[in-house]
mmCIF file of C-alpha atoms in Angstrom:
data_model
loop_
_atom_site.group_PDB
_atom_site.id
_atom_site.type_symbol
_atom_site.label_atom_id
_atom_site.label_comp_id
_atom_site.label_asym_id
_atom_site.label_seq_id
_atom_site.Cartn_x
_atom_site.Cartn_y
_atom_site.Cartn_z
ATOM 1 C CA GLU A 1 5.682 3.676 4.584
ATOM 2 C CA PHE A 2 2.029 3.258 3.644
ATOM 3 C CA VAL A 3 -0.869 5.504 2.704
ATOM 4 C CA VAL A 4 -4.140 3.913 3.822
ATOM 5 C CA MET A 5 -7.500 4.928 2.389
ATOM 6 C CA HIS A 6 -10.692 3.461 3.834
ATOM 7 C CA GLY A 7 -14.386 4.160 3.988
ATOM 8 C CA PRO A 8 -16.648 5.364 1.186
ATOM 9 C CA ALA A 9 -15.399 8.965 1.003
ATOM 10 C CA GLN A 10 -11.696 8.086 1.006
ATOM 11 C CA MET A 11 -12.196 5.191 -1.417
ATOM 12 C CA GLY A 12 -14.143 7.462 -3.775
ATOM 13 C CA ARG A 13 -11.248 9.901 -3.674
ATOM 14 C CA PHE A 14 -8.760 7.074 -4.174
ATOM 15 C CA TRP A 15 -10.562 5.752 -7.261
ATOM 16 C CA SER A 16 -10.812 9.264 -8.701
ATOM 17 C CA LEU A 17 -7.002 9.341 -8.578
ATOM 18 C CA ALA A 18 -6.193 5.702 -9.371
ATOM 19 C CA ALA A 19 -8.577 5.031 -12.268
ATOM 20 C CA ASP A 20 -9.992 6.880 -15.222
ATOM 21 C CA ALA A 21 -13.730 7.100 -15.839
ATOM 22 C CA ALA A 22 -13.691 4.487 -18.616
ATOM 23 C CA TRP A 23 -12.085 1.907 -16.335
ATOM 24 C CA VAL A 24 -14.520 2.658 -13.516
ATOM 25 C CA ALA A 25 -17.450 2.263 -15.927
ATOM 26 C CA ALA A 26 -16.215 -1.053 -17.394
ATOM 27 C CA PRO A 27 -18.269 -4.066 -16.229
ATOM 28 C CA ASP A 28 -15.447 -6.586 -15.723
ATOM 29 C CA HIS A 29 -14.166 -5.646 -12.244
ATOM 30 C CA PRO A 30 -17.017 -4.580 -9.966
ATOM 31 C CA GLY A 31 -15.482 -6.356 -6.965
ATOM 32 C CA LEU A 32 -12.418 -4.133 -7.079
ATOM 33 C CA LEU A 33 -14.552 -1.011 -6.859
ATOM 34 C CA ARG A 34 -16.267 -2.429 -3.742
ATOM 35 C CA ALA A 35 -12.963 -2.699 -1.855
ATOM 36 C CA GLN A 36 -13.306 -1.170 1.590
ATOM 37 C CA ALA A 37 -9.662 -0.098 1.788
ATOM 38 C CA ALA A 38 -6.681 0.668 -0.402
ATOM 39 C CA VAL A 39 -3.112 0.650 0.856
ATOM 40 C CA VAL A 40 -0.344 2.265 -1.187
ATOM 41 C CA PRO A 41 3.083 0.906 -0.146
ATOM 42 C CA LEU A 42 5.873 3.432 -0.579
ATOM 43 C CA ALA A 43 9.527 2.657 -1.245
ATOM 44 C CA ALA A 44 12.104 5.098 0.152
ATOM 45 C CA PRO A 45 15.373 4.941 -1.798
ATOM 46 C CA GLY A 46 16.851 7.961 -0.031
ATOM 47 C CA ALA A 47 16.436 6.348 3.386
ATOM 48 C CA TYR A 48 18.470 3.331 2.258
ATOM 49 C CA VAL A 49 21.189 5.434 0.648
ATOM 50 C CA ALA A 50 21.425 7.618 3.774
ATOM 51 C CA ARG A 51 21.655 4.561 6.028
ATOM 52 C CA TYR A 52 24.409 2.995 3.918
ATOM 53 C CA ASN A 53 26.395 6.224 4.039
ATOM 54 C CA GLU A 54 26.623 5.967 7.835
ATOM 55 C CA PRO A 55 30.015 4.839 9.201
ATOM 56 C CA ASP A 56 29.006 1.263 10.071
ATOM 57 C CA LYS A 57 27.688 0.607 6.533
ATOM 58 C CA ALA A 58 29.953 2.819 4.414
ATOM 59 C CA ALA A 59 32.269 -0.077 3.532
ATOM 60 C CA SER A 60 29.461 -1.533 1.375
ATOM 61 C CA GLY A 61 30.228 1.075 -1.273
ATOM 62 C CA TRP A 62 26.504 1.663 -1.795
ATOM 63 C CA ARG A 63 26.779 5.454 -1.588
ATOM 64 C CA GLN A 64 24.115 6.332 -4.201
ATOM 65 C CA GLU A 65 21.122 4.572 -5.777
ATOM 66 C CA ALA A 66 23.093 3.533 -8.861
ATOM 67 C CA ASP A 67 25.574 1.595 -6.662
ATOM 68 C CA TRP A 68 22.960 -0.855 -5.370
ATOM 69 C CA PRO A 69 22.923 -4.244 -7.159
ATOM 70 C CA VAL A 70 19.180 -4.528 -6.446
ATOM 71 C CA PRO A 71 16.845 -1.723 -5.302
ATOM 72 C CA TYR A 72 16.242 -3.140 -1.825
ATOM 73 C CA TRP A 73 13.891 -0.249 -0.987
ATOM 74 C CA THR A 74 11.512 -1.707 -3.586
ATOM 75 C CA VAL A 75 12.138 -5.288 -2.447
ATOM 76 C CA ASP A 76 11.376 -4.361 1.170
ATOM 77 C CA ALA A 77 8.237 -2.411 0.227
ATOM 78 C CA ALA A 78 7.076 -5.402 -1.853
ATOM 79 C CA MET A 79 7.724 -7.793 1.057
ATOM 80 C CA ALA A 80 5.722 -5.527 3.346
ATOM 81 C CA ALA A 81 2.891 -5.579 0.796
ATOM 82 C CA MET A 82 3.075 -9.392 0.657
ATOM 83 C CA THR A 83 2.937 -9.560 4.452
ATOM 84 C CA LEU A 84 -0.172 -7.373 4.347
ATOM 85 C CA LEU A 85 -1.730 -9.660 1.707
ATOM 86 C CA LEU A 86 -1.018 -12.768 3.798
ATOM 87 C CA ALA A 87 -2.401 -11.177 6.978
ATOM 88 C CA ALA A 88 -5.537 -10.052 5.135
ATOM 89 C CA THR A 89 -6.076 -13.540 3.743
ATOM 90 C CA ASP A 90 -5.596 -15.046 7.219
ATOM 91 C CA ALA A 91 -8.267 -12.613 8.480
ATOM 92 C CA GLY A 92 -10.704 -13.810 5.803
ATOM 93 C CA LEU A 93 -10.479 -10.678 3.679
ATOM 94 C CA GLY A 94 -10.203 -10.492 -0.061
ATOM 95 C CA ALA A 95 -6.868 -8.943 -0.982
ATOM 96 C CA LEU A 96 -5.191 -7.982 -4.228
ATOM 97 C CA PHE A 97 -1.942 -6.280 -5.212
ATOM 98 C CA ALA A 98 -2.094 -4.304 -8.458
ATOM 99 C CA SER A 99 -0.106 -1.719 -10.331
ATOM 100 C CA LEU A 100 -1.066 1.926 -10.314
ATOM 101 C CA GLY A 101 0.148 2.008 -13.910
ATOM 102 C CA ARG A 102 -0.143 5.326 -15.689
ATOM 103 C CA ARG A 103 -2.017 6.741 -12.694
ATOM 104 C CA SER A 104 0.941 6.501 -10.302
ATOM 105 C CA ALA A 105 1.839 10.195 -10.608
ATOM 106 C CA ALA A 106 -1.804 11.234 -10.081
ATOM 107 C CA VAL A 107 -2.058 9.021 -6.982
ATOM 108 C CA ARG A 108 1.239 10.371 -5.623
ATOM 109 C CA ALA A 109 0.180 13.990 -6.118
ATOM 110 C CA GLY A 110 -3.425 13.506 -5.013
ATOM 111 C CA LEU A 111 -2.454 11.726 -1.803
ATOM 112 C CA GLY A 112 0.283 14.247 -1.015
ATOM 113 C CA VAL A 113 3.101 11.678 -1.121
ATOM 114 C CA PRO A 114 6.344 13.601 -0.595
ATOM 115 C CA ALA A 115 9.187 13.539 -3.091
ATOM 116 C CA GLY A 116 11.566 10.680 -2.402
ATOM 117 C CA LEU A 117 8.822 8.143 -1.676
ATOM 118 C CA ASP A 118 7.804 5.924 -4.574
ATOM 119 C CA PRO A 119 4.406 4.168 -4.743
ATOM 120 C CA ILE A 120 5.031 0.575 -5.835
ATOM 121 C CA GLY A 121 1.362 -0.308 -6.430
ATOM 122 C CA MET A 122 -1.817 -0.720 -4.423
ATOM 123 C CA VAL A 123 -3.252 -3.345 -2.123
ATOM 124 C CA LEU A 124 -7.039 -3.519 -2.200
ATOM 125 C CA LEU A 125 -8.819 -5.039 0.799
ATOM 126 C CA GLY A 126 -12.405 -5.974 1.391
ATOM 127 C CA TRP A 127 -14.876 -8.669 2.246
ATOM 128 C CA PRO A 128 -14.989 -11.146 -0.645
ATOM 129 C CA ASP A 129 -18.223 -11.968 -2.466
ATOM 130 C CA ARG A 130 -18.110 -15.738 -2.096
ATOM 131 C CA SER A 131 -21.056 -16.142 -4.484
ATOM 132 C CA ALA A 132 -19.252 -14.441 -7.387
ATOM 133 C CA THR A 133 -17.708 -16.489 -10.174
ATOM 134 C CA PRO A 134 -14.089 -15.454 -10.816
ATOM 135 C CA THR A 135 -13.553 -13.556 -14.068
ATOM 136 C CA GLY A 136 -10.609 -11.981 -15.794
ATOM 137 C CA SER A 137 -7.245 -13.461 -16.613
ATOM 138 C CA PRO A 138 -6.799 -15.465 -13.362
ATOM 139 C CA ALA A 139 -9.902 -17.493 -14.270
ATOM 140 C CA ARG A 140 -8.551 -18.233 -17.762
ATOM 141 C CA ARG A 141 -4.805 -18.492 -17.277
ATOM 142 C CA VAL A 142 -3.212 -21.805 -16.349
ATOM 143 C CA ARG A 143 -0.297 -21.701 -13.916
ATOM 144 C CA ARG A 144 3.042 -22.840 -15.244
ATOM 145 C CA PRO A 145 4.102 -26.235 -13.886
ATOM 146 C CA LEU A 146 6.697 -26.167 -11.105
ATOM 147 C CA ALA A 147 9.173 -27.937 -13.384
ATOM 148 C CA GLU A 148 9.191 -24.792 -15.538
ATOM 149 C CA VAL A 149 9.842 -22.374 -12.688
ATOM 150 C CA VAL A 150 11.934 -24.343 -10.172
ATOM 151 C CA HIS A 151 15.522 -24.940 -11.294
ATOM 152 C CA ARG A 152 17.370 -27.237 -8.897
ATOM 153 C CA GLY A 153 21.136 -27.047 -8.858
ATOM 154 C CA GLY A 154 21.139 -23.915 -11.037
ATOM 155 C CA TYR A 155 19.207 -22.606 -13.990
ATOM 156 C CA ALA A 156 20.932 -24.929 -16.418
ATOM 157 C CA PRO A 157 21.622 -28.194 -14.555
ATOM 158 C CA ALA A 158 24.913 -30.019 -14.958
ATOM 159 C CA ALA A 159 24.999 -32.924 -17.386
ATOM 160 C CA GLY A 160 22.951 -35.823 -16.101
ATOM 161 C CA GLU A 161 20.880 -33.706 -13.705
ATOM 162 C CA GLY A 162 17.256 -32.800 -14.322
ATOM 163 C CA THR A 163 15.169 -29.861 -13.191
ATOM 164 C CA VAL A 164 12.790 -31.963 -11.177
ATOM 165 C CA ALA A 165 10.284 -29.964 -9.179
ATOM 166 C CA GLY A 166 9.197 -31.478 -5.918
ATOM 167 C CA PRO A 167 11.013 -32.925 -2.944
ATOM 168 C CA ALA A 168 14.707 -33.512 -3.337
ATOM 169 C CA PRO A 169 15.890 -37.125 -3.154
ATOM 170 C CA GLY A 170 16.057 -38.205 0.446
ATOM 171 C CA GLY A 171 13.047 -36.157 1.540
ATOM 172 C CA ALA A 172 14.121 -32.551 1.983
#
């Protein structure tokens, strides 16, 4: 599920919940405060547990949250957020996913999010200022090379095999 806030009044309310006054007053993120919309993706663990307690899924053994090897409710909410980010980018919008951090409980309460739904962060959307020079950590941080993050054949390759990033021998 998603809570969508848009327009000046709703965005003002959103920022009053999602950020403290000191953060709002800081000069290093004015573009974020100009976002025209905020989307809060919500994960629903109870819905997954209920579904996997139905007869056709009961054999999985995933009867309660602690049984799940990975919290797929969070994975699915994150994939939905990524899909939103990709669609926004395709539409020419500026888009950003960020944590709600310590303000998550305030956002949940202030937006009336029912118990059992967990905000996983926020997606900010708006028209980008193409004349602005990027600031903050993305402008200063260098991406890790693919060879450091892509591990072919396993995390620790067998003797004689490297962790070469890029196309596999033979093209694919």
